[in-house]
PDB file of C-alpha atoms in Angstrom:
ATOM      1  CA  MET A   1      -8.838  60.548  47.711  1.00 43.00           C
ATOM      2  CA  ALA A   2     -10.124  57.385  49.421  1.00 47.00           C
ATOM      3  CA  ARG A   3     -12.665  55.385  47.464  1.00 52.00           C
ATOM      4  CA  THR A   4     -16.117  55.071  49.065  1.00 53.00           C
ATOM      5  CA  LYS A   5     -17.005  51.500  49.980  1.00 66.00           C
ATOM      6  CA  ALA A   6     -19.816  49.985  47.924  1.00 74.00           C
ATOM      7  CA  PHE A   7     -21.176  48.120  50.944  1.00 79.00           C
ATOM      8  CA  ASP A   8     -22.419  48.831  54.454  1.00 89.00           C
ATOM      9  CA  GLU A   9     -19.588  47.747  56.731  1.00 93.00           C
ATOM     10  CA  GLN A  10     -21.812  47.077  59.755  1.00 93.00           C
ATOM     11  CA  GLN A  11     -24.306  45.020  57.766  1.00 95.00           C
ATOM     12  CA  VAL A  12     -21.490  42.940  56.307  1.00 96.00           C
ATOM     13  CA  LEU A  13     -19.968  42.546  59.771  1.00 96.00           C
ATOM     14  CA  ASP A  14     -23.290  41.218  61.061  1.00 96.00           C
ATOM     15  CA  LYS A  15     -23.275  38.611  58.286  1.00 96.00           C
ATOM     16  CA  ALA A  16     -19.738  37.593  59.229  1.00 97.00           C
ATOM     17  CA  LEU A  17     -20.748  37.406  62.892  1.00 97.00           C
ATOM     18  CA  ASN A  18     -23.597  35.003  62.116  1.00 97.00           C
ATOM     19  CA  LEU A  19     -21.397  32.848  59.899  1.00 97.00           C
ATOM     20  CA  PHE A  20     -18.631  32.556  62.509  1.00 98.00           C
ATOM     21  CA  TRP A  21     -21.293  31.920  65.163  1.00 97.00           C
ATOM     22  CA  GLU A  22     -22.752  29.070  63.118  1.00 96.00           C
ATOM     23  CA  LYS A  23     -19.544  27.434  61.910  1.00 97.00           C
ATOM     24  CA  GLY A  24     -16.817  28.574  64.301  1.00 97.00           C
ATOM     25  CA  TYR A  25     -13.527  30.162  63.395  1.00 98.00           C
ATOM     26  CA  ASN A  26     -11.790  27.046  62.102  1.00 97.00           C
ATOM     27  CA  GLY A  27     -14.876  25.853  60.264  1.00 97.00           C
ATOM     28  CA  THR A  28     -15.199  29.099  58.303  1.00 98.00           C
ATOM     29  CA  SER A  29     -13.048  29.599  55.233  1.00 97.00           C
ATOM     30  CA  ILE A  30     -12.348  32.810  53.374  1.00 96.00           C
ATOM     31  CA  GLN A  31     -14.451  31.456  50.514  1.00 96.00           C
ATOM     32  CA  ASP A  32     -17.314  30.887  52.957  1.00 97.00           C
ATOM     33  CA  LEU A  33     -17.014  34.525  53.952  1.00 97.00           C
ATOM     34  CA  VAL A  34     -16.946  35.714  50.343  1.00 96.00           C
ATOM     35  CA  ASP A  35     -20.067  33.691  49.590  1.00 96.00           C
ATOM     36  CA  ARG A  36     -22.002  34.817  52.684  1.00 95.00           C
ATOM     37  CA  LEU A  37     -20.897  38.432  52.822  1.00 95.00           C
ATOM     38  CA  GLY A  38     -21.386  39.133  49.122  1.00 93.00           C
ATOM     39  CA  ILE A  39     -18.082  40.997  48.796  1.00 93.00           C
ATOM     40  CA  ASN A  40     -14.772  39.910  47.302  1.00 92.00           C
ATOM     41  CA  ARG A  41     -11.608  38.870  49.101  1.00 94.00           C
ATOM     42  CA  ALA A  42      -9.895  42.165  48.387  1.00 94.00           C
ATOM     43  CA  SER A  43     -12.678  44.051  50.161  1.00 94.00           C
ATOM     44  CA  ILE A  44     -12.389  41.758  53.179  1.00 95.00           C
ATOM     45  CA  TYR A  45      -8.631  42.262  53.374  1.00 95.00           C
ATOM     46  CA  ASP A  46      -8.830  46.025  52.729  1.00 94.00           C
ATOM     47  CA  THR A  47     -11.461  46.529  55.435  1.00 95.00           C
ATOM     48  CA  TRP A  48     -10.446  44.082  58.167  1.00 96.00           C
ATOM     49  CA  GLY A  49      -6.939  42.936  57.287  1.00 95.00           C
ATOM     50  CA  ASN A  50      -7.469  39.195  57.489  1.00 95.00           C
ATOM     51  CA  LYS A  51      -9.863  36.495  58.679  1.00 96.00           C
ATOM     52  CA  HIS A  52      -8.604  36.692  62.253  1.00 97.00           C
ATOM     53  CA  GLN A  53      -9.195  40.441  62.500  1.00 97.00           C
ATOM     54  CA  LEU A  54     -12.656  40.014  60.981  1.00 97.00           C
ATOM     55  CA  TYR A  55     -13.405  37.357  63.589  1.00 98.00           C
ATOM     56  CA  LEU A  56     -12.308  39.657  66.417  1.00 97.00           C
ATOM     57  CA  ALA A  57     -14.442  42.470  64.997  1.00 97.00           C
ATOM     58  CA  SER A  58     -17.411  40.076  64.839  1.00 97.00           C
ATOM     59  CA  LEU A  59     -16.849  38.965  68.418  1.00 97.00           C
ATOM     60  CA  ALA A  60     -16.630  42.567  69.595  1.00 96.00           C
ATOM     61  CA  ARG A  61     -19.894  43.397  67.813  1.00 96.00           C
ATOM     62  CA  TYR A  62     -21.590  40.382  69.403  1.00 96.00           C
ATOM     63  CA  ARG A  63     -20.384  41.482  72.830  1.00 94.00           C
ATOM     64  CA  GLN A  64     -21.817  44.942  72.195  1.00 91.00           C
ATOM     65  CA  HIS A  65     -25.219  43.475  71.338  1.00 91.00           C
ATOM     66  CA  ALA A  66     -25.052  41.042  74.275  1.00 89.00           C
ATOM     67  CA  SER A  67     -24.155  43.817  76.718  1.00 86.00           C
ATOM     68  CA  HIS A  68     -27.172  45.837  75.630  1.00 86.00           C
ATOM     69  CA  TRP A  69     -29.366  42.745  76.053  1.00 85.00           C
ATOM     70  CA  LEU A  70     -27.924  42.035  79.509  1.00 84.00           C
ATOM     71  CA  LEU A  71     -28.529  45.593  80.685  1.00 83.00           C
ATOM     72  CA  ALA A  72     -32.076  45.520  79.314  1.00 83.00           C
ATOM     73  CA  GLN A  73     -32.711  42.297  81.228  1.00 78.00           C
ATOM     74  CA  ILE A  74     -31.509  43.559  84.597  1.00 82.00           C
ATOM     75  CA  ARG A  75     -32.900  47.109  84.560  1.00 80.00           C
ATOM     76  CA  SER A  76     -35.847  46.558  86.833  1.00 80.00           C
ATOM     77  CA  ASP A  77     -37.303  47.662  90.126  1.00 85.00           C
ATOM     78  CA  LYS A  78     -38.167  44.068  90.952  1.00 90.00           C
ATOM     79  CA  PRO A  79     -36.479  42.212  93.837  1.00 93.00           C
ATOM     80  CA  ALA A  80     -33.002  40.870  93.094  1.00 94.00           C
ATOM     81  CA  ARG A  81     -34.211  37.265  93.109  1.00 95.00           C
ATOM     82  CA  GLU A  82     -36.800  37.980  90.424  1.00 94.00           C
ATOM     83  CA  ILE A  83     -34.283  39.880  88.296  1.00 94.00           C
ATOM     84  CA  ILE A  84     -31.810  37.009  88.292  1.00 95.00           C
ATOM     85  CA  GLN A  85     -34.471  34.345  87.785  1.00 95.00           C
ATOM     86  CA  SER A  86     -35.907  36.307  84.854  1.00 94.00           C
ATOM     87  CA  PHE A  87     -32.445  36.702  83.331  1.00 94.00           C
ATOM     88  CA  LEU A  88     -31.733  32.962  83.638  1.00 96.00           C
ATOM     89  CA  TYR A  89     -35.101  31.990  82.197  1.00 96.00           C
ATOM     90  CA  ASN A  90     -34.849  34.445  79.295  1.00 94.00           C
ATOM     91  CA  THR A  91     -31.323  33.222  78.520  1.00 95.00           C
ATOM     92  CA  ILE A  92     -32.571  29.641  78.407  1.00 97.00           C
ATOM     93  CA  GLU A  93     -35.625  30.422  76.290  1.00 96.00           C
ATOM     94  CA  GLN A  94     -33.627  32.512  73.836  1.00 94.00           C
ATOM     95  CA  GLY A  95     -31.033  29.751  73.411  1.00 95.00           C
ATOM     96  CA  VAL A  96     -33.406  26.799  73.107  1.00 96.00           C
ATOM     97  CA  ASN A  97     -35.813  28.632  70.785  1.00 96.00           C
ATOM     98  CA  ASP A  98     -32.940  29.430  68.418  1.00 95.00           C
ATOM     99  CA  GLU A  99     -33.588  27.017  65.558  1.00 93.00           C
ATOM    100  CA  LYS A 100     -29.872  26.315  65.076  1.00 93.00           C
ATOM    101  CA  ARG A 101     -29.109  26.209  68.814  1.00 95.00           C
ATOM    102  CA  LYS A 102     -25.884  28.114  68.262  1.00 95.00           C
ATOM    103  CA  GLY A 103     -25.412  28.862  71.946  1.00 94.00           C
ATOM    104  CA  CYS A 104     -23.429  31.920  72.979  1.00 96.00           C
ATOM    105  CA  PHE A 105     -20.815  33.209  70.530  1.00 97.00           C
ATOM    106  CA  VAL A 106     -18.510  34.265  73.379  1.00 96.00           C
ATOM    107  CA  VAL A 107     -18.736  30.854  75.071  1.00 96.00           C
ATOM    108  CA  ASN A 108     -18.198  29.131  71.722  1.00 97.00           C
ATOM    109  CA  SER A 109     -15.146  31.303  71.071  1.00 97.00           C
ATOM    110  CA  CYS A 110     -13.792  30.461  74.514  1.00 96.00           C
ATOM    111  CA  THR A 111     -14.070  26.700  74.040  1.00 95.00           C
ATOM    112  CA  GLU A 112     -12.656  26.826  70.511  1.00 97.00           C
ATOM    113  CA  LEU A 113      -9.891  29.408  70.728  1.00 97.00           C
ATOM    114  CA  ALA A 114      -9.218  30.907  74.166  1.00 93.00           C
ATOM    115  CA  ASN A 115      -6.452  28.444  75.037  1.00 94.00           C
ATOM    116  CA  GLN A 116      -4.510  29.332  71.882  1.00 95.00           C
ATOM    117  CA  ASP A 117      -5.542  32.863  70.907  1.00 97.00           C
ATOM    118  CA  ILE A 118      -4.485  35.643  73.285  1.00 97.00           C
ATOM    119  CA  ASP A 119      -6.824  38.174  71.656  1.00 97.00           C
ATOM    120  CA  VAL A 120      -9.882  35.960  72.053  1.00 97.00           C
ATOM    121  CA  ARG A 121      -8.815  35.065  75.581  1.00 97.00           C
ATOM    122  CA  GLY A 122      -8.648  38.747  76.456  1.00 97.00           C
ATOM    123  CA  MET A 123     -12.104  39.452  75.067  1.00 96.00           C
ATOM    124  CA  VAL A 124     -13.578  36.458  76.892  1.00 96.00           C
ATOM    125  CA  LYS A 125     -11.971  37.693  80.113  1.00 96.00           C
ATOM    126  CA  GLU A 126     -13.400  41.185  79.649  1.00 95.00           C
ATOM    127  CA  ASN A 127     -16.835  39.718  79.005  1.00 94.00           C
ATOM    128  CA  ARG A 128     -16.656  37.552  82.128  1.00 95.00           C
ATOM    129  CA  GLU A 129     -15.532  40.429  84.319  1.00 95.00           C
ATOM    130  CA  THR A 130     -18.301  42.686  82.992  1.00 93.00           C
ATOM    131  CA  MET A 131     -21.000  40.112  83.667  1.00 93.00           C
ATOM    132  CA  GLU A 132     -19.606  39.293  87.105  1.00 96.00           C
ATOM    133  CA  LYS A 133     -19.599  42.981  88.012  1.00 94.00           C
ATOM    134  CA  VAL A 134     -23.257  43.328  87.013  1.00 93.00           C
ATOM    135  CA  PHE A 135     -24.253  40.135  88.835  1.00 95.00           C
ATOM    136  CA  SER A 136     -22.285  41.182  91.912  1.00 96.00           C
ATOM    137  CA  ALA A 137     -24.160  44.488  92.149  1.00 94.00           C
ATOM    138  CA  ILE A 138     -27.539  42.738  91.963  1.00 95.00           C
ATOM    139  CA  ILE A 139     -26.511  40.071  94.462  1.00 96.00           C
ATOM    140  CA  GLN A 140     -25.214  42.706  96.864  1.00 96.00           C
ATOM    141  CA  GLU A 141     -28.594  44.418  96.699  1.00 95.00           C
ATOM    142  CA  GLY A 142     -30.236  41.085  97.464  1.00 96.00           C
ATOM    143  CA  GLN A 143     -27.929  40.533 100.412  1.00 97.00           C
ATOM    144  CA  GLU A 144     -28.738  43.966 101.790  1.00 96.00           C
ATOM    145  CA  THR A 145     -32.477  43.294 101.583  1.00 95.00           C
ATOM    146  CA  GLY A 146     -32.119  39.822 103.110  1.00 96.00           C
ATOM    147  CA  GLU A 147     -33.102  37.913  99.964  1.00 96.00           C
ATOM    148  CA  PHE A 148     -29.660  36.370  99.463  1.00 97.00           C
ATOM    149  CA  ASN A 149     -27.357  34.736 101.948  1.00 96.00           C
ATOM    150  CA  THR A 150     -24.144  36.369 103.090  1.00 96.00           C
ATOM    151  CA  ALA A 151     -22.169  33.160 103.573  1.00 93.00           C
ATOM    152  CA  ALA A 152     -20.025  34.324 100.635  1.00 96.00           C
ATOM    153  CA  ASP A 153     -19.299  37.804  99.322  1.00 97.00           C
ATOM    154  CA  SER A 154     -21.286  39.093  96.362  1.00 97.00           C
ATOM    155  CA  LEU A 155     -18.413  38.767  93.875  1.00 97.00           C
ATOM    156  CA  THR A 156     -17.834  35.101  94.736  1.00 97.00           C
ATOM    157  CA  LEU A 157     -21.542  34.406  94.277  1.00 97.00           C
ATOM    158  CA  ALA A 158     -21.447  36.385  91.036  1.00 97.00           C
ATOM    159  CA  LYS A 159     -18.651  34.141  89.773  1.00 97.00           C
ATOM    160  CA  TYR A 160     -20.751  31.123  90.691  1.00 97.00           C
ATOM    161  CA  LEU A 161     -23.720  32.584  88.812  1.00 96.00           C
ATOM    162  CA  TYR A 162     -21.569  33.367  85.775  1.00 96.00           C
ATOM    163  CA  ASN A 163     -20.405  29.752  85.660  1.00 96.00           C
ATOM    164  CA  THR A 164     -24.020  28.622  85.905  1.00 97.00           C
ATOM    165  CA  VAL A 165     -24.958  30.794  82.925  1.00 96.00           C
ATOM    166  CA  THR A 166     -21.973  29.485  80.948  1.00 96.00           C
ATOM    167  CA  GLY A 167     -22.933  25.884  81.688  1.00 96.00           C
ATOM    168  CA  LEU A 168     -26.526  26.520  80.661  1.00 96.00           C
ATOM    169  CA  ARG A 169     -25.374  28.076  77.399  1.00 96.00           C
ATOM    170  CA  VAL A 170     -23.308  25.004  76.595  1.00 95.00           C
ATOM    171  CA  SER A 171     -26.143  22.624  77.533  1.00 95.00           C
ATOM    172  CA  MET A 172     -28.714  24.458  75.442  1.00 94.00           C
ATOM    173  CA  GLN A 173     -26.736  23.579  72.308  1.00 94.00           C
ATOM    174  CA  GLY A 174     -27.701  19.942  72.838  1.00 93.00           C
ATOM    175  CA  ASP A 175     -31.124  18.405  73.260  1.00 93.00           C
ATOM    176  CA  SER A 176     -31.913  19.713  76.752  1.00 94.00           C
ATOM    177  CA  THR A 177     -35.434  21.081  77.084  1.00 96.00           C
ATOM    178  CA  ILE A 178     -36.440  24.457  78.471  1.00 97.00           C
ATOM    179  CA  GLU A 179     -37.976  22.716  81.480  1.00 97.00           C
ATOM    180  CA  GLU A 180     -34.800  20.765  82.235  1.00 97.00           C
ATOM    181  CA  LEU A 181     -32.607  23.831  82.014  1.00 98.00           C
ATOM    182  CA  LYS A 182     -34.962  25.942  84.107  1.00 98.00           C
ATOM    183  CA  ALA A 183     -34.837  23.256  86.802  1.00 97.00           C
ATOM    184  CA  VAL A 184     -31.040  23.603  86.845  1.00 97.00           C
ATOM    185  CA  ALA A 185     -31.377  27.388  86.984  1.00 97.00           C
ATOM    186  CA  ASP A 186     -33.746  27.087  89.945  1.00 97.00           C
ATOM    187  CA  ILE A 187     -31.278  24.925  91.870  1.00 96.00           C
ATOM    188  CA  SER A 188     -28.503  27.434  91.194  1.00 95.00           C
ATOM    189  CA  LEU A 189     -30.718  30.305  92.290  1.00 96.00           C
ATOM    190  CA  SER A 190     -31.623  28.479  95.491  1.00 96.00           C
ATOM    191  CA  THR A 191     -27.917  28.468  96.381  1.00 95.00           C
ATOM    192  CA  LEU A 192     -28.026  32.260  96.564  1.00 96.00           C
ATOM    193  CA  LEU A 193     -31.118  32.456  98.745  1.00 95.00           C
ATOM    194  CA  ASN A 194     -31.205  33.288 102.405  1.00 88.00           C
ATOM    195  CA  THR A 195     -33.046  30.169 103.552  1.00 80.00           C
ATOM    196  CA  SER A 196     -33.969  31.719 106.876  1.00 71.00           C
ATOM    197  CA  ASN A 197     -35.926  34.349 104.995  1.00 60.00           C
ATOM    198  CA  GLN A 198     -37.107  32.248 102.045  1.00 52.00           C
ATOM    199  CA  THR A 199     -40.716  32.371 101.008  1.00 47.00           C
ATOM    200  CA  ASN A 200     -42.547  30.381  98.392  1.00 43.00           C
ATOM    201  CA  SER A 201     -42.533  32.015  94.976  1.00 43.00           C
TER     202      SER A 201
END
């Protein structure tokens, strides 16, 4: 009969997520994990297999949380422009107000590991495609109402927006202020607008 674990797996996974998010994959040792998670090496190996599998599980959990946050941000009856502006502003505020300025765990994983780790690369790709699909749907709505220009299709503009968000998430790890980053967000948003139908906000 299998022995019952003496710890809450999801709580421990959240601790691992935060440690990897703070220190990165290469900067986190097994001993760091033992110290932060409060469980022994055997429990880590028995539950997740190895450090790499624990990292992937942490990244998947982060993506789950981030997806819920993204959907909460965009579920609105407001005009498409306001939805996207609100999402950009909230992303900036959340990142800059984080005391450790950790940025986005997915973006961090991409810059650290995606060029050498096929599993991480696949998860980053899935994350990008999910966000682009959501952005594309909102942009298409904005194009249909005349808020956004139709010089490019909604998916191309969604890819542009995704790259804007990624750039902002990298910049917010430095010393950029909320005001500076919001100014960049505004310029990016203006690229989407139908200038012939633009009104002052």
